PDB file of C-alpha atoms in Angstrom:
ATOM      1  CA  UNK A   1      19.897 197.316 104.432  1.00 60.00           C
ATOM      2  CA  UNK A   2      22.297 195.987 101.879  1.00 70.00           C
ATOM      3  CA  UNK A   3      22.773 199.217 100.369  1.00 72.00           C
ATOM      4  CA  UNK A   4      23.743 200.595 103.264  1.00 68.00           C
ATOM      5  CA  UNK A   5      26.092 197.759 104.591  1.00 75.00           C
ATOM      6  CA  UNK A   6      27.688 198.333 101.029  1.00 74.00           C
ATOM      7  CA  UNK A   7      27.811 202.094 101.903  1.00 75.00           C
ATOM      8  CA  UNK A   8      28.998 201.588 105.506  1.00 76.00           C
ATOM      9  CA  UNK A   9      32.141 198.828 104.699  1.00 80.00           C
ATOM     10  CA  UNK A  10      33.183 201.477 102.001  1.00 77.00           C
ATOM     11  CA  UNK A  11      33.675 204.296 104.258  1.00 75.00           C
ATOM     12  CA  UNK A  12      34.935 201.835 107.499  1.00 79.00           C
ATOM     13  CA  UNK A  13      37.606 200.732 104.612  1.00 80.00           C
ATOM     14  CA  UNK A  14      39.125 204.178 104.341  1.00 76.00           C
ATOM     15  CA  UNK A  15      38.359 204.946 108.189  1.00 78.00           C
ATOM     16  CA  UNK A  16      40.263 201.752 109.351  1.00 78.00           C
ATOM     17  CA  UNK A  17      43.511 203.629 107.358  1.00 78.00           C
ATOM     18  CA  UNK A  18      42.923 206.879 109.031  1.00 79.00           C
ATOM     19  CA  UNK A  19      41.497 206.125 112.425  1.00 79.00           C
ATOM     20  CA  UNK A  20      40.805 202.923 113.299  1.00 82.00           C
ATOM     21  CA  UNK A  21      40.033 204.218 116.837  1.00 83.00           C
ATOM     22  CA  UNK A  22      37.128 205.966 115.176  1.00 82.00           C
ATOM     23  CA  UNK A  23      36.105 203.263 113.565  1.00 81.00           C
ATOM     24  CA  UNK A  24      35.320 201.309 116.294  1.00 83.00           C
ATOM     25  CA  UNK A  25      33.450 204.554 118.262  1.00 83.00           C
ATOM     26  CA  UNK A  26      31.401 204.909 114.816  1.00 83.00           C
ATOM     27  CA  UNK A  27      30.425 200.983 115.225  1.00 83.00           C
ATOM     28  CA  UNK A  28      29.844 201.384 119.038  1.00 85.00           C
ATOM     29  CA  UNK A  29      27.639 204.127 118.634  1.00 84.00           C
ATOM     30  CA  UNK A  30      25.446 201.978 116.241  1.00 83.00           C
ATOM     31  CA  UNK A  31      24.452 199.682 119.077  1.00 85.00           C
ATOM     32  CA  UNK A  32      22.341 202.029 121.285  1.00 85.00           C
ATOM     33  CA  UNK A  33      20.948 203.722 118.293  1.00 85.00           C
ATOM     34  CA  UNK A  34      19.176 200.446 117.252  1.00 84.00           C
ATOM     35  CA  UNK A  35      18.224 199.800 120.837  1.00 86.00           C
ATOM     36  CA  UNK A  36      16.059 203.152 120.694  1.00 87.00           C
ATOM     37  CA  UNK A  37      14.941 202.531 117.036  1.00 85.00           C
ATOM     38  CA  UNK A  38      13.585 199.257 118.140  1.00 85.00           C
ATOM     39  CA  UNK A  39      12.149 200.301 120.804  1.00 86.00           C
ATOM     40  CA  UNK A  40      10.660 203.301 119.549  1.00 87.00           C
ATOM     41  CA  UNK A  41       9.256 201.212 116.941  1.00 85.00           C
ATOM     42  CA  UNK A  42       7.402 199.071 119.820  1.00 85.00           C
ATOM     43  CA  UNK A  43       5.826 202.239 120.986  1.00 87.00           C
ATOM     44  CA  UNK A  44       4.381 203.490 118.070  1.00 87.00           C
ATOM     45  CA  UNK A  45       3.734 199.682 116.756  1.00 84.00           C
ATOM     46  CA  UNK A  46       1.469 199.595 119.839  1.00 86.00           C
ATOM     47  CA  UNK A  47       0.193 203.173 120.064  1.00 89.00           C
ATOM     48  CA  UNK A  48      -0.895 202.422 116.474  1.00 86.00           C
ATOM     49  CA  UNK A  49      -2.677 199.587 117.406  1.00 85.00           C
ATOM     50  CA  UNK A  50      -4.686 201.022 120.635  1.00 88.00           C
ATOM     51  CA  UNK A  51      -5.828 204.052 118.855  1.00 90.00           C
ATOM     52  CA  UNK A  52      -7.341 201.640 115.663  1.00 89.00           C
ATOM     53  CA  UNK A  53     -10.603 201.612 117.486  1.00 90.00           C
ATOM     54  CA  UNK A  54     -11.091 205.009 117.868  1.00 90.00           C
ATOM     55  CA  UNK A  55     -10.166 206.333 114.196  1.00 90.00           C
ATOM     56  CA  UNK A  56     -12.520 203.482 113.340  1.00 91.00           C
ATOM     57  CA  UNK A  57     -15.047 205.193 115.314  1.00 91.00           C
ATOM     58  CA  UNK A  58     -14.062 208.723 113.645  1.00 90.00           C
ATOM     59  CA  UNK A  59     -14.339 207.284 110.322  1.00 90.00           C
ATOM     60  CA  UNK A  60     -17.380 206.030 111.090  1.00 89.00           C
ATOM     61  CA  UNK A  61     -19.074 209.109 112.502  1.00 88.00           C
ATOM     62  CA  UNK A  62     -17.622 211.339 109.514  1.00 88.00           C
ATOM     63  CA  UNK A  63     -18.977 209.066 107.137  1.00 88.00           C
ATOM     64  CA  UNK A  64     -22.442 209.263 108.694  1.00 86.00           C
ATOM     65  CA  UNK A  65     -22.091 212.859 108.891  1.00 85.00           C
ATOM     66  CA  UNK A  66     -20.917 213.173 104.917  1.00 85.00           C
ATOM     67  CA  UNK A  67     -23.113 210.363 103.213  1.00 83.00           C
ATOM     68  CA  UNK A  68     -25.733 212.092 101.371  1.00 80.00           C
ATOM     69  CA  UNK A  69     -27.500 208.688 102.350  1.00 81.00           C
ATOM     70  CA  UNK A  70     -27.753 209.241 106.158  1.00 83.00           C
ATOM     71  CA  UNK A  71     -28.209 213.247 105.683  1.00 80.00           C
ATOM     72  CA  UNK A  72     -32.358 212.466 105.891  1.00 81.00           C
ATOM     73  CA  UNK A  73     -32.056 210.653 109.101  1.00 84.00           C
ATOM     74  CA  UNK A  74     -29.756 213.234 110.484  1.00 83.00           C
ATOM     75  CA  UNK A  75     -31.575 216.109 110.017  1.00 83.00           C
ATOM     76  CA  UNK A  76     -35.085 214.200 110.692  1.00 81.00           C
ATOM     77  CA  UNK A  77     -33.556 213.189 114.451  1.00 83.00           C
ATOM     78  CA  UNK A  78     -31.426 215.877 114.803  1.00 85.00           C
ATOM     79  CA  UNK A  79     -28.265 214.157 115.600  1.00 85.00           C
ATOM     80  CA  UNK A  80     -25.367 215.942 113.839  1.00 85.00           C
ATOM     81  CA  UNK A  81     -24.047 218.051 116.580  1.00 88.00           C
ATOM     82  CA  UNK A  82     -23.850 214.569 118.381  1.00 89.00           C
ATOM     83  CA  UNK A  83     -22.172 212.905 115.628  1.00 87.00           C
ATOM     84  CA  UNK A  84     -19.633 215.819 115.448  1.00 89.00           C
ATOM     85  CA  UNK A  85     -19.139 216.139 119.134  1.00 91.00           C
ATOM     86  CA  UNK A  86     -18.158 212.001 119.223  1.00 91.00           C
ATOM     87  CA  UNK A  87     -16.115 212.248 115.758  1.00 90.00           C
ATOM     88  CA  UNK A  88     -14.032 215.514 117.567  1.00 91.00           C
ATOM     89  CA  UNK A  89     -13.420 213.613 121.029  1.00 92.00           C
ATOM     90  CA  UNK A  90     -12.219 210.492 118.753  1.00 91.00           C
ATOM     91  CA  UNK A  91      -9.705 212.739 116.928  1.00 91.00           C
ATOM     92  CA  UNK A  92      -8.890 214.554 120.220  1.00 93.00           C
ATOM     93  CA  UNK A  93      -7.808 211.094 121.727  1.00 92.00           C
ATOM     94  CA  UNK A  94      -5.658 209.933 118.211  1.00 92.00           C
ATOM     95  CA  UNK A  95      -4.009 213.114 118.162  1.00 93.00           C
ATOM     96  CA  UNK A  96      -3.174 213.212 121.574  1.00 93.00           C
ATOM     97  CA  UNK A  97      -1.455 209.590 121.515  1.00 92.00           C
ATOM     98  CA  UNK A  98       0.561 210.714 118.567  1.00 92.00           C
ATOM     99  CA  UNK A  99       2.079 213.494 120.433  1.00 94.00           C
ATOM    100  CA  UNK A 100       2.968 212.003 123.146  1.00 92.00           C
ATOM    101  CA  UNK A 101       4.498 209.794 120.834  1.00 91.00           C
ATOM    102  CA  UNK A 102       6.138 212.119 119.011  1.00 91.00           C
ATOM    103  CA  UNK A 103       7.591 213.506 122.148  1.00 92.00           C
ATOM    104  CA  UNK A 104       8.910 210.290 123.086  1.00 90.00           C
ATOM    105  CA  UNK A 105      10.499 210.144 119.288  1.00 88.00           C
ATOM    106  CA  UNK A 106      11.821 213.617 119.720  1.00 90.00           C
ATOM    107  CA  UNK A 107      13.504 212.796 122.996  1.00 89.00           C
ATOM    108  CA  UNK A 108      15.089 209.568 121.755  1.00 87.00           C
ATOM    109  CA  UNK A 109      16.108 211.237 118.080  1.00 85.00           C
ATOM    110  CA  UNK A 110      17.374 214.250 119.856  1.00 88.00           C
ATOM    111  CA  UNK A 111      19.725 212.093 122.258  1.00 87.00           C
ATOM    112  CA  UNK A 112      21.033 209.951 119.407  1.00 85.00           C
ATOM    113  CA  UNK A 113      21.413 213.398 117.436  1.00 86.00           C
ATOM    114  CA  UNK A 114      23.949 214.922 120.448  1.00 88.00           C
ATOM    115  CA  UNK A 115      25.605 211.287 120.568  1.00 86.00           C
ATOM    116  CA  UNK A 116      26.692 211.504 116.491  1.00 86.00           C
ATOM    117  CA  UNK A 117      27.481 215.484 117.318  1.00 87.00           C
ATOM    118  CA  UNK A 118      29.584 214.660 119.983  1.00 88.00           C
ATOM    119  CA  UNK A 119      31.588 211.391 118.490  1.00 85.00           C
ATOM    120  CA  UNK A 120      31.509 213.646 114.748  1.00 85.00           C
ATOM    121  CA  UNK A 121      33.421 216.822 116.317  1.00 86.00           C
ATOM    122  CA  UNK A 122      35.619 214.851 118.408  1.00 85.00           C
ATOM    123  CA  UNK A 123      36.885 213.183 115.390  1.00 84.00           C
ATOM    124  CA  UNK A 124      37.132 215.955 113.563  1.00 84.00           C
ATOM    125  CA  UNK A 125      39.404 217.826 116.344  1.00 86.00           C
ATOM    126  CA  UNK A 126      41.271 214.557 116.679  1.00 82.00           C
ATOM    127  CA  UNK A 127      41.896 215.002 112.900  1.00 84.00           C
ATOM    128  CA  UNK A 128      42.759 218.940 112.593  1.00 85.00           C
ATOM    129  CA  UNK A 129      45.509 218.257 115.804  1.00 86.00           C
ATOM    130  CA  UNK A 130      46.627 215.416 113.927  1.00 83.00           C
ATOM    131  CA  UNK A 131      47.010 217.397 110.505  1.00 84.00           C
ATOM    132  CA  UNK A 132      49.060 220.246 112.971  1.00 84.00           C
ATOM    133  CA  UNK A 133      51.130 217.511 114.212  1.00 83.00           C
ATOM    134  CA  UNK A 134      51.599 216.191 110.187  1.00 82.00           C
ATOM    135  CA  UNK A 135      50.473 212.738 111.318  1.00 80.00           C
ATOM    136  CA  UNK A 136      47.768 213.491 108.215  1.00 77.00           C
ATOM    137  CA  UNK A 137      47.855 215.404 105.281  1.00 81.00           C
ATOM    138  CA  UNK A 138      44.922 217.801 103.974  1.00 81.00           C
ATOM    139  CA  UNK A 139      43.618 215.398 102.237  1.00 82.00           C
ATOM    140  CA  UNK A 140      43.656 212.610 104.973  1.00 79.00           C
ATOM    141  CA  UNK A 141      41.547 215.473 107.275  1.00 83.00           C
ATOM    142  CA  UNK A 142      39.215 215.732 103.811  1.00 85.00           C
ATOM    143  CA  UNK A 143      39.206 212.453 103.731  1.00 83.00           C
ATOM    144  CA  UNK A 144      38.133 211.471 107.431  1.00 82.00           C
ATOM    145  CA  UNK A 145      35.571 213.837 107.158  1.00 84.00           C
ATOM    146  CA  UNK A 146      34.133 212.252 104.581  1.00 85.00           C
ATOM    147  CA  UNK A 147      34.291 209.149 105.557  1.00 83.00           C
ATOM    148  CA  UNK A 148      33.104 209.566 109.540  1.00 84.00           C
ATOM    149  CA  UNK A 149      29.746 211.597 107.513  1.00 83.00           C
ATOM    150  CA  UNK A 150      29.774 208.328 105.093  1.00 83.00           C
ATOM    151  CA  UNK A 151      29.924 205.578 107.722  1.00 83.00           C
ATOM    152  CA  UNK A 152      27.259 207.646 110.324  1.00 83.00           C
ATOM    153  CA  UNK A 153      24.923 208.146 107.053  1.00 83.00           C
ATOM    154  CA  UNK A 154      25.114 204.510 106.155  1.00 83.00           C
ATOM    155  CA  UNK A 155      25.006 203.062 109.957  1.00 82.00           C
ATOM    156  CA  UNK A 156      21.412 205.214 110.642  1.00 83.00           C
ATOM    157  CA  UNK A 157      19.861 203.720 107.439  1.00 84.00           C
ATOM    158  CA  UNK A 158      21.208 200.027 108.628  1.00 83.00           C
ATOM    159  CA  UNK A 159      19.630 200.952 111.893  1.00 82.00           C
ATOM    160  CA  UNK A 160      16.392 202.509 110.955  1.00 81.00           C
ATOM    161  CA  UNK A 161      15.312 199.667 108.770  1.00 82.00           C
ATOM    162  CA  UNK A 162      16.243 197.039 111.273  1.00 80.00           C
ATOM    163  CA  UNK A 163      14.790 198.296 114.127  1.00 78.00           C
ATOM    164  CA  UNK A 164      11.292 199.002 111.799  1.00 77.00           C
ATOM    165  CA  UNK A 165      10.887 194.450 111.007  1.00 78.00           C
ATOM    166  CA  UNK A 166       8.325 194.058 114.163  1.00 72.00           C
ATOM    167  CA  UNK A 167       6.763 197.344 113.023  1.00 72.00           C
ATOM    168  CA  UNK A 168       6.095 196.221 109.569  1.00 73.00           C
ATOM    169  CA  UNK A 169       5.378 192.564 111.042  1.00 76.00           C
ATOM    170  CA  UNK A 170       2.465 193.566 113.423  1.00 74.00           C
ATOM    171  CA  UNK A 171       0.206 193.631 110.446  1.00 76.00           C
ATOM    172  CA  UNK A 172       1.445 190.208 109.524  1.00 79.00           C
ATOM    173  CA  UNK A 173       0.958 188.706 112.761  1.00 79.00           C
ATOM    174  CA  UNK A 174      -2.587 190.137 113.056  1.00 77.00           C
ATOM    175  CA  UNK A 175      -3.479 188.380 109.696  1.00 81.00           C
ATOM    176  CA  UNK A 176      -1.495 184.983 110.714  1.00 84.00           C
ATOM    177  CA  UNK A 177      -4.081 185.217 113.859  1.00 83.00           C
ATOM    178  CA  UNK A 178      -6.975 185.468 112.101  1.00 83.00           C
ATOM    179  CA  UNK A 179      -6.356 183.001 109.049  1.00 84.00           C
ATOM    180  CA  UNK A 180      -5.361 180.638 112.130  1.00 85.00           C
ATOM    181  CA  UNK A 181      -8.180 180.899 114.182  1.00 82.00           C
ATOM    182  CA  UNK A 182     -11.032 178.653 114.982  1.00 80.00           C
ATOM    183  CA  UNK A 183     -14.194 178.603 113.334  1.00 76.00           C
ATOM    184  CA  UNK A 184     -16.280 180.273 116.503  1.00 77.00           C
ATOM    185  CA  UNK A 185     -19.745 179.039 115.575  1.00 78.00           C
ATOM    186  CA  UNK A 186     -20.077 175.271 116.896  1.00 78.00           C
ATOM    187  CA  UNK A 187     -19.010 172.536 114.227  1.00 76.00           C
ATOM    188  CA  UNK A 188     -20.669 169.064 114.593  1.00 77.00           C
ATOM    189  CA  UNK A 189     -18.390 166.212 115.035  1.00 78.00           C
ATOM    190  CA  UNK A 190     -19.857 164.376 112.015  1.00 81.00           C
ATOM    191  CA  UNK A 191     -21.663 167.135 110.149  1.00 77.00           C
ATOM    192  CA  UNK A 192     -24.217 165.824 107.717  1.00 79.00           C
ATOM    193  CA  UNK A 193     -24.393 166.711 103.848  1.00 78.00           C
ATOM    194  CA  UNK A 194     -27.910 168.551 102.936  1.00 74.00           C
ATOM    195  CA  UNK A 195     -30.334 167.351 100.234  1.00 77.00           C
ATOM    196  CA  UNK A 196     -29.315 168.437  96.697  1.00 77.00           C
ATOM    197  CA  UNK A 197     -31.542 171.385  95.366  1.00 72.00           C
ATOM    198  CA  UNK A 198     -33.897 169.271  92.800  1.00 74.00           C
ATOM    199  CA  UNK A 199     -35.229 172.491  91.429  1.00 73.00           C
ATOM    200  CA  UNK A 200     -32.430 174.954  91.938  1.00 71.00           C
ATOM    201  CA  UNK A 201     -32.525 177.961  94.535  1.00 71.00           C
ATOM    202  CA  UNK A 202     -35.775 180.110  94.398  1.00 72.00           C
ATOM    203  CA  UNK A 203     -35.478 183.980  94.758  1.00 72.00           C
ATOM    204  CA  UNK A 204     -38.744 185.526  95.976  1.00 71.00           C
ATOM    205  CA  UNK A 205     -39.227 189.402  96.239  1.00 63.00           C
ATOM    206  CA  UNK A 206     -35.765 189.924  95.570  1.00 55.00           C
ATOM    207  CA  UNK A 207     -36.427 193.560  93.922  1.00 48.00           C
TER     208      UNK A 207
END
């Protein structure tokens, strides 16, 4: 993020000469792109999260299927097509969240895409009737391009990692939860200390 706020006031800098105008669109346009980052990155947080049980599941029927442990009791009761036909639906049902998903992703990338197309070529016909007019030199135009690519470049990576914090922070949250929580077996109000071992801890058919 601080890379690319470095990046981003760089290119604004030389912007703010050229165009201030497209400055400000550049900035605008930053605000609904991390509204859809974010809240793509809630969807997949949470699609992420209601699949865990079923790859759980897969990986648990695979590993039954591949451990040369379990291949005995497999064979003996004859349950590998079983095991195969549960591991496939599991699979079935992951890969099925993560394209609709991905569809989701492609719909909200694809709309953000058109948004930097459109405010990218307006600027750069703003900036090619400008150079006709001489309000800007060749270089200006090389210039603006430069910097519009700079400042768009810089603004997505800004976005991208802000909107991902409650993504990476789910995991986080989950283990706050758990360190947090309750002991759920019942705890005596006073609990009482044991009798010290006089003669240690015996082991008995421990082979």
């Amino acid at each position: 993020v601080l890379r690319g706020g470095v990046t981003a006031a760089g290119f604004l800098a030389s912007l703010l000469v050229l165009s201030p105008v497209m400055a400000g669109l550049l900035v605008a346009a930053a605000v609904p792109a991390l509204i859809a980052e974010r809240a793509l990155a809630r969807r997949r947080a949470a699609m992420m999260w209601s699949i865990s049980p079923a790859e759980r599941r897969e990986l648990h029927y695979g590993s039954l299927l591949a451990d040369a442990r379990t291949a005995q009791e497999v064979r003996l009761f004859g349950t590998g097509p079983l095991l195969r036909t549960r591991m496939l639906a599991e699979r079935r049902r992951s890969n099925a969240a993560h394209r609709r998903m991905d569809r989701r992703e492609l719909a909200g990338q694809g709309g953000l895409g058109v948004l930097a197309a459109v405010i990218s070529g307006g600027g750069l016909v703003y900036a090619v009737l400008a150079a006709a007019r001489g309000d800007l030199t060749v270089g200006d135009v090389a210039m603006f391009v430069a910097a519009v690519a700079g400042v768009q470049g810089a603004l997505s990576t800004i976005v991208v990692s802000l909107a991902h914090v409650p993504q990476d922070l789910v995991p986080f949250d989950h283990y706050l939860a758990v360190s947090t929580a309750r002991p759920d077996l019942p705890v005596p109000a006073r609990p009482r200390a044991g009798p010290r071992p006089r003669h240690g801890i015996p082991a008995c058919d421990e082979g």
